[in-house]
mmCIF file of C-alpha atoms in Angstrom:
data_model
loop_
_atom_site.group_PDB
_atom_site.id
_atom_site.type_symbol
_atom_site.label_atom_id
_atom_site.label_comp_id
_atom_site.label_asym_id
_atom_site.label_seq_id
_atom_site.Cartn_x
_atom_site.Cartn_y
_atom_site.Cartn_z
ATOM 1 C CA MET A 208 -5.652 15.571 -26.998
ATOM 2 C CA MET A 209 -5.881 14.652 -23.041
ATOM 3 C CA LYS A 210 -6.759 11.301 -22.027
ATOM 4 C CA SER A 211 -9.820 10.319 -19.553
ATOM 5 C CA ARG A 212 -8.341 7.909 -17.651
ATOM 6 C CA ALA A 213 -5.442 7.102 -15.652
ATOM 7 C CA ARG A 214 -3.250 4.058 -16.523
ATOM 8 C CA ILE A 215 -1.568 1.958 -13.957
ATOM 9 C CA ALA A 216 0.863 -0.702 -14.163
ATOM 10 C CA VAL A 217 0.546 -3.507 -11.808
ATOM 11 C CA ILE A 218 4.072 -4.711 -11.887
ATOM 12 C CA ARG A 219 4.155 -9.053 -11.761
ATOM 13 C CA PHE A 220 7.689 -9.932 -10.112
ATOM 14 C CA PRO A 221 8.161 -13.634 -9.962
ATOM 15 C CA GLY A 222 6.414 -14.897 -6.869
ATOM 16 C CA VAL A 223 3.660 -12.486 -6.265
ATOM 17 C CA ASN A 224 0.336 -13.593 -5.987
ATOM 18 C CA CYS A 225 -2.028 -10.611 -5.604
ATOM 19 C CA GLU A 226 -1.761 -9.307 -8.807
ATOM 20 C CA ASP A 227 -5.096 -9.992 -10.152
ATOM 21 C CA GLU A 228 -7.336 -8.702 -7.524
ATOM 22 C CA THR A 229 -4.918 -5.600 -7.162
ATOM 23 C CA ARG A 230 -5.800 -4.997 -11.163
ATOM 24 C CA ARG A 231 -9.227 -5.153 -10.520
ATOM 25 C CA ALA A 232 -9.111 -3.214 -7.349
ATOM 26 C CA VAL A 233 -7.688 -0.446 -9.403
ATOM 27 C CA GLU A 234 -10.438 -0.626 -12.356
ATOM 28 C CA SER A 235 -13.028 -0.344 -9.582
ATOM 29 C CA ARG A 236 -11.941 3.026 -8.897
ATOM 30 C CA GLY A 237 -12.243 4.012 -12.906
ATOM 31 C CA MET A 238 -8.499 3.287 -13.899
ATOM 32 C CA ASP A 239 -7.487 1.646 -16.461
ATOM 33 C CA CYS A 240 -4.693 -1.160 -15.388
ATOM 34 C CA ASP A 241 -2.391 -3.590 -16.776
ATOM 35 C CA ILE A 242 -0.434 -6.336 -15.203
ATOM 36 C CA PHE A 243 2.900 -5.745 -16.862
ATOM 37 C CA MET A 244 5.592 -8.228 -16.326
ATOM 38 C CA TRP A 245 9.198 -6.971 -14.537
ATOM 39 C CA ASN A 246 11.320 -8.041 -17.272
ATOM 40 C CA GLY A 247 8.505 -5.829 -20.100
ATOM 41 C CA SER A 248 9.958 -3.008 -21.893
ATOM 42 C CA HIS A 249 11.173 0.126 -19.939
ATOM 43 C CA GLU A 250 10.223 1.960 -23.006
ATOM 44 C CA ARG A 251 6.454 0.743 -22.426
ATOM 45 C CA LEU A 252 6.566 1.327 -18.409
ATOM 46 C CA VAL A 253 7.404 5.004 -18.598
ATOM 47 C CA GLU A 254 4.372 5.412 -20.370
ATOM 48 C CA TYR A 255 2.221 4.513 -17.245
ATOM 49 C CA ASP A 256 0.436 7.296 -14.934
ATOM 50 C CA GLY A 257 0.589 5.274 -11.803
ATOM 51 C CA TYR A 258 2.211 1.548 -10.396
ATOM 52 C CA VAL A 259 1.696 -0.509 -7.572
ATOM 53 C CA LEU A 260 4.038 -3.244 -6.538
ATOM 54 C CA PRO A 261 1.383 -6.113 -5.284
ATOM 55 C CA GLY A 262 1.536 -8.414 -1.875
ATOM 56 C CA GLY A 263 2.946 -12.076 -2.357
ATOM 57 C CA PHE A 264 6.223 -13.811 -2.003
ATOM 58 C CA THR A 265 9.045 -12.021 -4.686
ATOM 59 C CA TYR A 266 11.867 -14.767 -5.457
ATOM 60 C CA GLN A 267 10.539 -16.444 -2.289
ATOM 61 C CA ASP A 268 11.319 -13.976 0.174
ATOM 62 C CA ARG A 269 15.209 -15.346 -0.389
ATOM 63 C CA VAL A 270 17.732 -13.541 1.645
ATOM 64 C CA ARG A 271 14.977 -11.227 3.330
ATOM 65 C CA ALA A 272 11.534 -9.997 2.061
ATOM 66 C CA GLY A 273 11.398 -7.968 -1.015
ATOM 67 C CA ALA A 274 15.625 -7.780 -1.369
ATOM 68 C CA ILE A 275 16.225 -9.560 -4.208
ATOM 69 C CA ALA A 276 13.236 -7.831 -6.610
ATOM 70 C CA ALA A 277 14.467 -4.225 -5.312
ATOM 71 C CA LYS A 278 17.900 -5.028 -6.505
ATOM 72 C CA ASP A 279 15.670 -5.865 -10.268
ATOM 73 C CA ARG A 280 16.624 -3.218 -13.071
ATOM 74 C CA VAL A 281 12.641 -2.401 -13.310
ATOM 75 C CA VAL A 282 13.045 -0.916 -9.819
ATOM 76 C CA ASP A 283 15.533 1.012 -11.371
ATOM 77 C CA CYS A 284 13.008 2.676 -13.635
ATOM 78 C CA LEU A 285 10.430 2.953 -11.150
ATOM 79 C CA PHE A 286 12.929 5.240 -8.961
ATOM 80 C CA ASP A 287 13.467 7.367 -11.500
ATOM 81 C CA GLU A 288 9.632 7.359 -12.026
ATOM 82 C CA ALA A 289 8.554 8.386 -8.835
ATOM 83 C CA GLN A 290 11.780 11.064 -8.221
ATOM 84 C CA ALA A 291 9.702 12.281 -11.294
ATOM 85 C CA GLY A 292 6.354 12.989 -9.427
ATOM 86 C CA LYS A 293 4.496 9.608 -10.323
ATOM 87 C CA PRO A 294 2.949 7.608 -7.908
ATOM 88 C CA ILE A 295 3.947 4.192 -6.642
ATOM 89 C CA ILE A 296 2.166 1.704 -3.879
ATOM 90 C CA GLY A 297 3.335 -1.124 -2.225
ATOM 91 C CA ILE A 298 1.806 -3.466 -0.847
ATOM 92 C CA CYS A 299 3.253 -6.187 1.708
ATOM 93 C CA ASN A 300 5.951 -7.222 -0.623
ATOM 94 C CA GLY A 301 5.833 -4.101 -2.295
ATOM 95 C CA ALA A 302 6.452 -2.661 0.607
ATOM 96 C CA GLN A 303 9.282 -4.345 1.707
ATOM 97 C CA ILE A 304 10.673 -3.994 -1.979
ATOM 98 C CA LEU A 305 9.805 -0.017 -1.639
ATOM 99 C CA LEU A 306 12.045 -0.048 1.448
ATOM 100 C CA GLU A 307 14.579 -2.529 0.247
ATOM 101 C CA SER A 308 15.590 -0.177 -2.901
ATOM 102 C CA GLY A 309 15.546 3.384 -0.711
ATOM 103 C CA MET A 310 12.755 4.678 -2.133
ATOM 104 C CA VAL A 311 10.903 5.133 1.088
ATOM 105 C CA PRO A 312 11.021 6.713 3.257
ATOM 106 C CA GLY A 313 13.422 8.307 1.336
ATOM 107 C CA ILE A 314 15.141 10.483 3.160
ATOM 108 C CA THR A 315 17.773 10.065 1.351
ATOM 109 C CA PRO A 316 16.985 8.811 -1.752
ATOM 110 C CA GLY A 317 18.655 5.108 -2.547
ATOM 111 C CA LYS A 318 19.552 4.429 1.298
ATOM 112 C CA VAL A 319 18.121 1.634 2.919
ATOM 113 C CA GLU A 320 16.386 3.252 6.251
ATOM 114 C CA MET A 321 13.971 1.330 7.206
ATOM 115 C CA GLY A 322 13.336 -2.037 7.318
ATOM 116 C CA LEU A 323 10.463 -4.113 7.161
ATOM 117 C CA ALA A 324 11.550 -7.006 10.577
ATOM 118 C CA ARG A 325 9.672 -10.238 11.147
ATOM 119 C CA ASN A 326 6.351 -9.966 13.333
ATOM 120 C CA ILE A 327 6.865 -10.213 17.258
ATOM 121 C CA MET A 328 3.315 -11.478 18.545
ATOM 122 C CA PRO A 329 2.648 -12.832 22.307
ATOM 123 C CA ASP A 330 2.735 -16.437 22.102
ATOM 124 C CA ARG A 331 3.025 -17.250 18.405
ATOM 125 C CA ASP A 332 5.895 -16.462 15.770
ATOM 126 C CA GLY A 333 5.904 -15.954 11.996
ATOM 127 C CA TYR A 334 2.916 -15.638 9.705
ATOM 128 C CA TYR A 335 -0.418 -14.124 10.714
ATOM 129 C CA THR A 336 -3.007 -12.749 8.917
ATOM 130 C CA ARG A 337 -6.339 -10.399 10.801
ATOM 131 C CA TRP A 338 -8.456 -7.263 9.739
ATOM 132 C CA THR A 339 -6.875 -4.228 11.345
ATOM 133 C CA HIS A 340 -8.310 -0.480 12.650
ATOM 134 C CA LEU A 341 -5.791 1.805 10.892
ATOM 135 C CA ARG A 342 -5.951 5.645 11.974
ATOM 136 C CA ILE A 343 -4.936 8.028 9.204
ATOM 137 C CA GLU A 344 -1.807 10.072 10.128
ATOM 138 C CA SER A 345 -1.414 11.801 6.936
ATOM 139 C CA ASP A 346 -4.204 12.937 4.271
ATOM 140 C CA SER A 347 -1.515 14.146 1.862
ATOM 141 C CA SER A 348 -0.353 10.605 -0.090
ATOM 142 C CA CYS A 349 -1.224 9.319 -3.010
ATOM 143 C CA VAL A 350 -3.008 6.399 -0.931
ATOM 144 C CA THR A 351 -4.921 8.639 1.940
ATOM 145 C CA CYS A 352 -6.051 12.669 -0.411
ATOM 146 C CA VAL A 353 -9.390 11.596 -0.410
ATOM 147 C CA MET A 354 -9.424 10.539 3.879
ATOM 148 C CA SER A 355 -8.785 12.603 6.505
ATOM 149 C CA LYS A 356 -6.195 13.049 9.011
ATOM 150 C CA GLY A 357 -7.385 11.234 12.024
ATOM 151 C CA ASP A 358 -10.390 9.296 10.166
ATOM 152 C CA VAL A 359 -10.113 5.581 10.982
ATOM 153 C CA THR A 360 -10.602 2.498 8.617
ATOM 154 C CA SER A 361 -10.047 -0.891 8.541
ATOM 155 C CA ILE A 362 -8.133 -3.020 5.941
ATOM 156 C CA PRO A 363 -6.643 -6.606 6.553
ATOM 157 C CA THR A 364 -3.364 -7.528 6.821
ATOM 158 C CA ALA A 365 -1.175 -11.017 6.164
ATOM 159 C CA HIS A 366 2.519 -11.319 6.355
ATOM 160 C CA ALA A 367 5.145 -12.641 8.757
ATOM 161 C CA GLU A 368 8.080 -9.596 7.837
ATOM 162 C CA GLY A 369 5.516 -6.658 8.576
ATOM 163 C CA ARG A 370 7.522 -4.913 11.498
ATOM 164 C CA PHE A 371 8.681 -1.227 10.572
ATOM 165 C CA VAL A 372 11.649 -0.993 12.307
ATOM 166 C CA THR A 373 15.073 1.070 12.234
ATOM 167 C CA THR A 374 18.700 1.518 13.474
ATOM 168 C CA THR A 375 19.064 5.210 12.486
ATOM 169 C CA GLU A 376 18.497 7.438 15.493
ATOM 170 C CA GLY A 377 15.608 9.447 15.373
ATOM 171 C CA LEU A 378 14.327 8.826 12.026
ATOM 172 C CA ILE A 379 11.187 8.282 13.747
ATOM 173 C CA ASP A 380 10.352 10.973 15.181
ATOM 174 C CA ARG A 381 10.819 12.622 11.772
ATOM 175 C CA LEU A 382 8.913 11.299 9.842
ATOM 176 C CA PHE A 383 5.532 11.890 12.183
ATOM 177 C CA ASP A 384 7.450 15.455 12.237
ATOM 178 C CA ASN A 385 7.273 15.372 8.514
ATOM 179 C CA GLY A 386 4.053 13.815 7.714
ATOM 180 C CA GLN A 387 5.711 10.372 6.313
ATOM 181 C CA VAL A 388 3.930 8.304 8.472
ATOM 182 C CA VAL A 389 0.630 7.912 6.551
ATOM 183 C CA MET A 390 -1.783 5.080 8.612
ATOM 184 C CA THR A 391 -0.845 2.984 12.303
ATOM 185 C CA TYR A 392 -2.572 0.494 14.260
ATOM 186 C CA ALA A 393 -5.203 1.507 16.412
ATOM 187 C CA GLY A 394 -8.220 1.216 17.968
ATOM 188 C CA LEU A 395 -11.611 1.348 16.982
ATOM 189 C CA LYS A 396 -12.164 4.929 17.772
ATOM 190 C CA GLY A 397 -8.979 5.837 16.291
ATOM 191 C CA GLU A 398 -6.980 5.712 19.740
ATOM 192 C CA ALA A 399 -3.241 4.771 20.272
ATOM 193 C CA GLU A 400 -3.393 0.493 20.380
ATOM 194 C CA PRO A 401 0.292 -0.551 20.540
ATOM 195 C CA ALA A 402 -0.165 -3.817 22.069
ATOM 196 C CA PHE A 403 -1.106 -6.981 20.099
ATOM 197 C CA PRO A 404 -3.895 -8.018 18.611
ATOM 198 C CA TYR A 405 -4.136 -4.162 17.184
ATOM 199 C CA ASN A 406 -0.602 -3.799 16.463
ATOM 200 C CA PRO A 407 -0.811 -7.591 14.794
ATOM 201 C CA ASN A 408 3.014 -7.306 14.125
ATOM 202 C CA GLY A 409 4.774 -4.926 16.555
ATOM 203 C CA SER A 410 5.740 -2.547 14.284
ATOM 204 C CA THR A 411 7.077 0.732 15.818
ATOM 205 C CA ARG A 412 4.898 3.248 17.330
ATOM 206 C CA GLY A 413 2.032 1.016 15.387
ATOM 207 C CA ILE A 414 3.530 2.247 12.009
ATOM 208 C CA ALA A 415 1.654 0.552 9.118
ATOM 209 C CA ALA A 416 2.570 3.129 6.422
ATOM 210 C CA VAL A 417 5.366 5.240 5.250
ATOM 211 C CA SER A 418 5.751 7.716 2.664
ATOM 212 C CA ASN A 419 8.308 9.381 0.666
ATOM 213 C CA PRO A 420 8.875 12.978 1.610
ATOM 214 C CA SER A 421 6.696 14.030 -1.336
ATOM 215 C CA GLY A 422 4.063 11.548 -0.823
ATOM 216 C CA ASN A 423 3.810 9.708 -4.081
ATOM 217 C CA ALA A 424 5.668 6.572 -3.155
ATOM 218 C CA VAL A 425 4.155 4.681 -0.262
ATOM 219 C CA ALA A 426 4.962 1.267 1.186
ATOM 220 C CA MET A 427 1.916 -0.172 2.885
ATOM 221 C CA MET A 428 2.007 -3.645 4.789
ATOM 222 C CA PRO A 429 -2.117 -4.055 4.830
ATOM 223 C CA HIS A 430 -3.898 -5.372 2.055
ATOM 224 C CA PRO A 431 -6.407 -2.625 0.411
ATOM 225 C CA GLU A 432 -7.190 -4.801 -2.328
ATOM 226 C CA ARG A 433 -8.593 -7.308 -0.036
ATOM 227 C CA ALA A 434 -11.348 -4.968 1.091
ATOM 228 C CA VAL A 435 -12.886 -3.252 -2.599
ATOM 229 C CA ARG A 436 -16.276 -4.292 -2.012
ATOM 230 C CA LEU A 437 -18.737 -4.243 1.029
ATOM 231 C CA ALA A 438 -19.335 -7.991 0.793
ATOM 232 C CA GLN A 439 -15.404 -8.478 1.477
ATOM 233 C CA VAL A 440 -15.703 -7.024 5.258
ATOM 234 C CA PRO A 441 -16.665 -9.296 7.574
ATOM 235 C CA GLU A 442 -20.319 -9.737 9.553
ATOM 236 C CA SER A 443 -18.422 -9.825 12.684
ATOM 237 C CA LEU A 444 -15.759 -6.884 12.566
ATOM 238 C CA PRO A 445 -16.202 -4.398 15.168
ATOM 239 C CA GLY A 446 -17.010 -0.682 13.889
ATOM 240 C CA ARG A 447 -18.054 0.957 11.112
ATOM 241 C CA TRP A 448 -17.394 -1.359 8.655
ATOM 242 C CA GLY A 449 -18.567 -4.364 10.351
ATOM 243 C CA ALA A 450 -21.797 -2.314 11.324
ATOM 244 C CA GLU A 451 -22.335 -1.323 7.414
ATOM 245 C CA ARG A 452 -21.337 -4.702 6.529
ATOM 246 C CA ARG A 453 -24.087 -6.536 8.667
ATOM 247 C CA ALA A 454 -27.001 -3.919 7.760
ATOM 248 C CA ALA A 455 -26.294 -5.198 4.339
ATOM 249 C CA ALA A 456 -26.905 -8.590 4.578
ATOM 250 C CA GLY A 457 -29.083 -10.138 1.537
ATOM 251 C CA SER A 458 -28.775 -6.946 -1.024
ATOM 252 C CA ARG A 459 -26.640 -7.890 -3.387
ATOM 253 C CA ARG A 460 -27.219 -4.574 -5.002
ATOM 254 C CA ILE A 461 -25.489 -2.414 -1.486
ATOM 255 C CA LEU A 462 -22.816 -5.567 -0.953
ATOM 256 C CA THR A 463 -20.922 -4.832 -4.394
ATOM 257 C CA GLU A 464 -20.998 -0.887 -2.960
ATOM 258 C CA PRO A 465 -17.033 0.181 -2.176
ATOM 259 C CA GLY A 466 -15.659 -1.215 0.460
ATOM 260 C CA PRO A 467 -12.732 0.250 2.915
ATOM 261 C CA GLY A 468 -9.759 -0.085 0.941
ATOM 262 C CA GLY A 469 -11.510 1.323 -1.966
ATOM 263 C CA GLU A 470 -10.777 4.352 -0.936
ATOM 264 C CA VAL A 471 -7.056 3.790 -0.956
ATOM 265 C CA PHE A 472 -7.303 3.302 -5.016
ATOM 266 C CA LYS A 473 -9.808 6.488 -4.914
ATOM 267 C CA SER A 474 -7.276 8.456 -4.133
ATOM 268 C CA LEU A 475 -5.065 6.685 -6.193
ATOM 269 C CA GLY A 476 -6.860 8.249 -9.308
ATOM 270 C CA ALA A 477 -7.392 11.568 -7.802
ATOM 271 C CA PHE A 478 -3.328 11.911 -6.562
ATOM 272 C CA ILE A 479 -2.829 11.725 -10.606
ATOM 273 C CA ALA A 480 -5.977 13.470 -11.773
ATOM 274 C CA GLU A 481 -4.567 16.446 -9.587
ATOM 275 C CA ARG A 482 -0.579 15.950 -10.429
ATOM 276 C CA LEU A 483 -1.775 15.675 -14.351
ATOM 277 C CA ARG A 484 -3.627 19.020 -14.005
ATOM 278 C CA GLY A 485 -0.666 21.009 -12.803
ATOM 279 C CA LYS A 486 1.314 19.963 -14.859
ATOM 280 C CA ARG A 487 -1.607 21.358 -17.787
ATOM 281 C CA GLY A 488 -1.251 24.321 -16.008
ATOM 282 C CA ASP A 489 2.505 24.836 -16.419
ATOM 283 C CA ALA A 490 2.549 24.161 -20.189
#
């Protein structure tokens, strides 16, 4: 009997703080979702269709953000599920875990090829939060497959260590050529804006999200779960989404409609549906 709704597990590590809103964001796009404890049964974990590693401060960000959680046994299980083609989204601290585990960018699976370094900003350092404009660089990943390459969206960021960097010569060019750079920070119309504040952390070439070669594991620093409803968009935000928010002022019905972050979770559902159709076709 074919199941009608995808099932997603949001992994709760010690120190995460975005699991509840992430669960609600997944459910808002028609999927079932459970918060799954990091020390839960791996036999149960593999029954899910996809996974989200939410934001927060796993293990207090000791050593480096995400470094300790990346060594946890549950990540080994997720690594195997990603290799089998299931989608995994790492958001902020979750993105740090995916890079520290070598799941992303995954040119050599399991090898740490990139890092998320401390923010570089003029006249300040440490934790920084702001809404950012993002250009879609790939429309084949599990977070962008309902979008189009070149689209511009707006999603907030909030982190202290979010700057994509690497010491591997030529890796950044290879990721762009492979379509593994999923999102970049941009100006209002999608123009490259490498400088602060459009690039809020000094990330190399404005990179905001990176995938593995298959596009089913994505490490993204912006927080789409904080932008799933139009009501979450600031009225002062420039661009399309700010204009829609201002036009909706006073209308409860319109304010509950999907916001820009909803497209990320809609993509997750569409990616799973396509994967399951492919599996049935192979049967």
